Amino acid sequence: MAQYSLLNEETGEKTELPVKAGTRGPLGLDVGKVYAQQGVFTYDPGFTSTCSCDSSIAYIDGDAGMLLYRGYPVDQLAKQSSFIEVAYLILNGELPQKDELETFDRSIRRHTMINESLKRLFEGFRYDAHPMAMLCGVVGSLSAFYHDTTNNQDPEHRKIFAHRMIAKIPTITAAAYKRYFGQPFIYPQNHLDYCSNLLQMMFAVPSEPYHVDPVAAKALDVLFILHADHEQNASTSTVRLAGSTGCNPYAAVASGIAALWGPAHGGANEAVLRMLDQIGTVENVKPFMEKVKNKEAGVRLMGFGHRVYKNYDPRATIIREHCHNVLKHFGQENDPQMELAMELERIALEDDYFKERKLYPNVDFYSGIIYKALGIPVNMFTPMFAIARTVGWVAHWAEMVSDPTTRIGRPRQVYTGADIRDYQPMDQR
Ligand code: CMC
């Protein structure tokens, strides 16, 4: 294996950098001793070249456009598995046997209710609060309800937390939706599968029967599989960093929800639909693209580009195919926003600006079109992402706290502020 070291050419001091090799992917150079031995930090804002941990949950090959969950390609899982089976896989590392899946599924179904006092918490929000704001607040508050089972070192407590979090996040999300529309909250129906239950909690009303459309439930299930995990993305890294302090895990997940909300991350699905609305018609695509390329006032082609993928995001390919089927089912084959999105993609993929920078559609480019076809309003798109990604957050948190080598995450800085100076009394400033 190649040897690496860091040499101070002035003093001749040399620090050997141990090499860590994973199952796949580039080697990691362990720079942990550099400061102790040479008194210098390594510098990598944005973490372009920095690994923060070992992880066995997901793997991305950005050049090949490949995403694996526990070794299984995401496209195989999207075609053949279910979200609940994928959640089991991500949490436990292996695909379940039939009885294991049944037990897991039963446990998730039995934990769907939320404490009645949480209804009052929802009532305290402004009716028009963004649902992500409500999600952050309510998930953070779960620490106040389930403090009994948060001994992070107890595997049984970790399991109960994981099941509660995955089971309750759809109920909380649906309640945020109902709060927005001023409709009564709808209780979970545990005979329904995960996505059907979410749909009925969002769209049922007490005054009439509601029948879940299996095509809608399946469409959500596939989207949730594709969003379930994405290794050390910004929100997962946030959950890990917060969790590394030993805090209550619900609080760590709340911090992940806050990070997901940003338009550079999970908020992009909402931003894509707003962008398509703003562009309006196919004729406006070219002038819009000019603005993007001229970097006018920070205009970006939302749903394009990715820190890791320098090729087609494999999730985007699956979602685009899926989009056509869903739109057809709902009689929206000629959806103008789908046409607009396809035209934007066509132009971008032929354009040197995008080619040179290896910018391709990401998972968020087409997902909003499916959500919209299912009747889900634009401000609920990122909460949908949060439901799915909860599985990844919980799995990463559990992996981190059960790793005996975990230490508090504490980056360093290059200080650029004022040098040491004496305090000046007010009359001498
Ligand atoms: N539109 C136009 N130009 C772009 C875009 C875009 N969407 N993305 C990157 N660029 C340009 C950028 O201006 C820069 O150009 P230059 O080299 O001339 O300065 C170059 O490409 C590299 O961009 P960067 O910002 O350094 O790349 P990054 O790895 O730091 O950012 C990103 C990745 C996803 C934040 C960025 O591509 C972006 O803002 N995309 C739009 C938002 C989006 O769709 N986010 C969802 C990501 S996937 C789901 C998720 O993570 O939740």
mmCIF file of C-alpha atoms and ligand atoms in Angstrom, residues 46 48 227 230 233-235 259-260 262-269 271-272 291-293 295 298-310 313 315 353-354 356-365 385 389, ligand 1:
data_model
loop_
_atom_site.group_PDB
_atom_site.id
_atom_site.type_symbol
_atom_site.label_atom_id
_atom_site.label_comp_id
_atom_site.label_asym_id
_atom_site.label_seq_id
_atom_site.Cartn_x
_atom_site.Cartn_y
_atom_site.Cartn_z
ATOM 1 C CA GLY A 46 -16.657 22.421 3.369
ATOM 2 C CA THR A 48 -14.191 18.394 0.367
ATOM 3 C CA HIS A 227 -34.036 9.253 0.201
ATOM 4 C CA HIS A 230 -26.799 9.224 1.762
ATOM 5 C CA ASN A 233 -24.411 14.479 3.911
ATOM 6 C CA ALA A 234 -24.865 17.801 5.764
ATOM 7 C CA SER A 235 -27.871 16.789 7.873
ATOM 8 C CA ALA A 259 -29.822 21.271 8.468
ATOM 9 C CA LEU A 260 -31.958 19.460 5.895
ATOM 10 C CA GLY A 262 -31.631 24.564 3.588
ATOM 11 C CA PRO A 263 -32.073 24.947 -0.195
ATOM 12 C CA ALA A 264 -28.572 23.583 -0.870
ATOM 13 C CA HIS A 265 -29.702 20.314 0.782
ATOM 14 C CA GLY A 266 -33.226 18.905 1.298
ATOM 15 C CA GLY A 267 -34.909 22.256 0.729
ATOM 16 C CA ALA A 268 -33.914 21.947 -2.941
ATOM 17 C CA ASN A 269 -37.048 19.935 -3.827
ATOM 18 C CA ALA A 271 -36.842 25.335 -4.499
ATOM 19 C CA VAL A 272 -37.076 23.354 -7.781
ATOM 20 C CA LYS A 291 -28.920 34.066 -15.705
ATOM 21 C CA VAL A 292 -27.674 30.837 -14.127
ATOM 22 C CA LYS A 293 -24.511 30.802 -16.225
ATOM 23 C CA LYS A 295 -24.291 33.704 -11.827
ATOM 24 C CA GLY A 298 -26.766 33.750 -6.965
ATOM 25 C CA VAL A 299 -29.306 32.170 -9.365
ATOM 26 C CA ARG A 300 -28.625 28.426 -9.565
ATOM 27 C CA LEU A 301 -30.339 25.679 -11.441
ATOM 28 C CA MET A 302 -31.962 24.074 -8.415
ATOM 29 C CA GLY A 303 -31.994 20.276 -8.406
ATOM 30 C CA PHE A 304 -28.716 20.240 -10.338
ATOM 31 C CA GLY A 305 -25.211 19.536 -9.104
ATOM 32 C CA HIS A 306 -23.925 17.567 -6.164
ATOM 33 C CA ARG A 307 -20.855 17.587 -3.967
ATOM 34 C CA VAL A 308 -20.219 13.886 -4.548
ATOM 35 C CA TYR A 309 -21.920 12.935 -7.823
ATOM 36 C CA LYS A 310 -19.987 14.041 -10.875
ATOM 37 C CA ASP A 313 -27.383 10.950 -9.537
ATOM 38 C CA ARG A 315 -31.723 8.393 -7.675
ATOM 39 C CA TYR A 353 -21.129 25.386 -18.464
ATOM 40 C CA PHE A 354 -22.817 22.319 -16.994
ATOM 41 C CA GLU A 356 -17.356 21.383 -17.633
ATOM 42 C CA ARG A 357 -18.555 21.473 -14.037
ATOM 43 C CA LYS A 358 -20.087 17.996 -14.239
ATOM 44 C CA LEU A 359 -23.492 19.225 -13.110
ATOM 45 C CA TYR A 360 -26.280 16.661 -13.528
ATOM 46 C CA PRO A 361 -29.835 16.405 -12.174
ATOM 47 C CA ASN A 362 -29.873 15.307 -8.539
ATOM 48 C CA VAL A 363 -32.526 13.509 -6.480
ATOM 49 C CA ASP A 364 -34.481 16.715 -5.943
ATOM 50 C CA PHE A 365 -34.923 17.676 -9.594
ATOM 51 C CA PHE A 385 -37.600 14.046 2.579
ATOM 52 C CA ARG A 389 -33.960 10.457 5.912
HETATM 53 N N1 CMC B 1 -26.447 25.705 -10.912
HETATM 54 C C1 CMC B 1 -25.473 26.446 -11.464
HETATM 55 N N2 CMC B 1 -24.179 26.332 -11.155
HETATM 56 C C2 CMC B 1 -23.854 25.433 -10.231
HETATM 57 C C3 CMC B 1 -24.811 24.627 -9.606
HETATM 58 C C4 CMC B 1 -26.157 24.781 -9.984
HETATM 59 N N3 CMC B 1 -27.106 24.039 -9.419
HETATM 60 N N4 CMC B 1 -24.201 23.805 -8.715
HETATM 61 C C5 CMC B 1 -22.897 24.111 -8.772
HETATM 62 N N5 CMC B 1 -22.686 25.106 -9.694
HETATM 63 C C6 CMC B 1 -21.386 25.654 -10.093
HETATM 64 C C7 CMC B 1 -20.861 26.643 -9.063
HETATM 65 O O1 CMC B 1 -21.277 27.961 -9.325
HETATM 66 C C8 CMC B 1 -19.370 26.444 -9.203
HETATM 67 O O2 CMC B 1 -18.966 27.134 -10.353
HETATM 68 P P1 CMC B 1 -17.497 27.824 -10.436
HETATM 69 O O3 CMC B 1 -16.524 26.691 -10.469
HETATM 70 O O4 CMC B 1 -17.536 28.628 -11.691
HETATM 71 O O5 CMC B 1 -17.365 28.667 -9.197
HETATM 72 C C9 CMC B 1 -19.218 24.959 -9.493
HETATM 73 O O6 CMC B 1 -20.460 24.575 -10.126
HETATM 74 C C10 CMC B 1 -19.001 24.105 -8.252
HETATM 75 O O7 CMC B 1 -20.060 24.383 -7.329
HETATM 76 P P2 CMC B 1 -19.905 24.376 -5.768
HETATM 77 O O8 CMC B 1 -20.956 25.243 -5.164
HETATM 78 O O9 CMC B 1 -18.489 24.624 -5.375
HETATM 79 O O10 CMC B 1 -20.228 22.840 -5.468
HETATM 80 P P3 CMC B 1 -20.561 22.211 -4.075
HETATM 81 O O11 CMC B 1 -20.125 20.805 -4.136
HETATM 82 O O12 CMC B 1 -20.019 23.043 -2.966
HETATM 83 O O13 CMC B 1 -22.168 22.319 -3.989
HETATM 84 C C11 CMC B 1 -24.468 21.821 -4.260
HETATM 85 C C12 CMC B 1 -23.028 21.257 -4.232
HETATM 86 C C13 CMC B 1 -25.450 20.674 -4.293
HETATM 87 C C14 CMC B 1 -24.724 22.652 -2.976
HETATM 88 C C15 CMC B 1 -24.624 22.721 -5.511
HETATM 89 O O14 CMC B 1 -24.440 21.950 -6.685
HETATM 90 C C16 CMC B 1 -25.987 23.427 -5.549
HETATM 91 O O15 CMC B 1 -26.138 24.505 -4.957
HETATM 92 N N6 CMC B 1 -27.005 22.830 -6.262
HETATM 93 C C17 CMC B 1 -28.339 23.382 -6.269
HETATM 94 C C18 CMC B 1 -29.065 23.006 -5.001
HETATM 95 C C19 CMC B 1 -29.466 21.545 -5.013
HETATM 96 O O16 CMC B 1 -30.033 21.034 -5.963
HETATM 97 N N7 CMC B 1 -29.218 20.878 -3.868
HETATM 98 C C20 CMC B 1 -29.618 19.466 -3.673
HETATM 99 C C21 CMC B 1 -28.437 18.545 -3.598
HETATM 100 S S1 CMC B 1 -28.894 16.820 -3.700
HETATM 101 C C22 CMC B 1 -29.911 16.497 -2.360
HETATM 102 C C23 CMC B 1 -29.388 16.820 -1.029
HETATM 103 O O17 CMC B 1 -28.192 16.904 -0.776
HETATM 104 O O18 CMC B 1 -30.211 16.978 -0.147
#
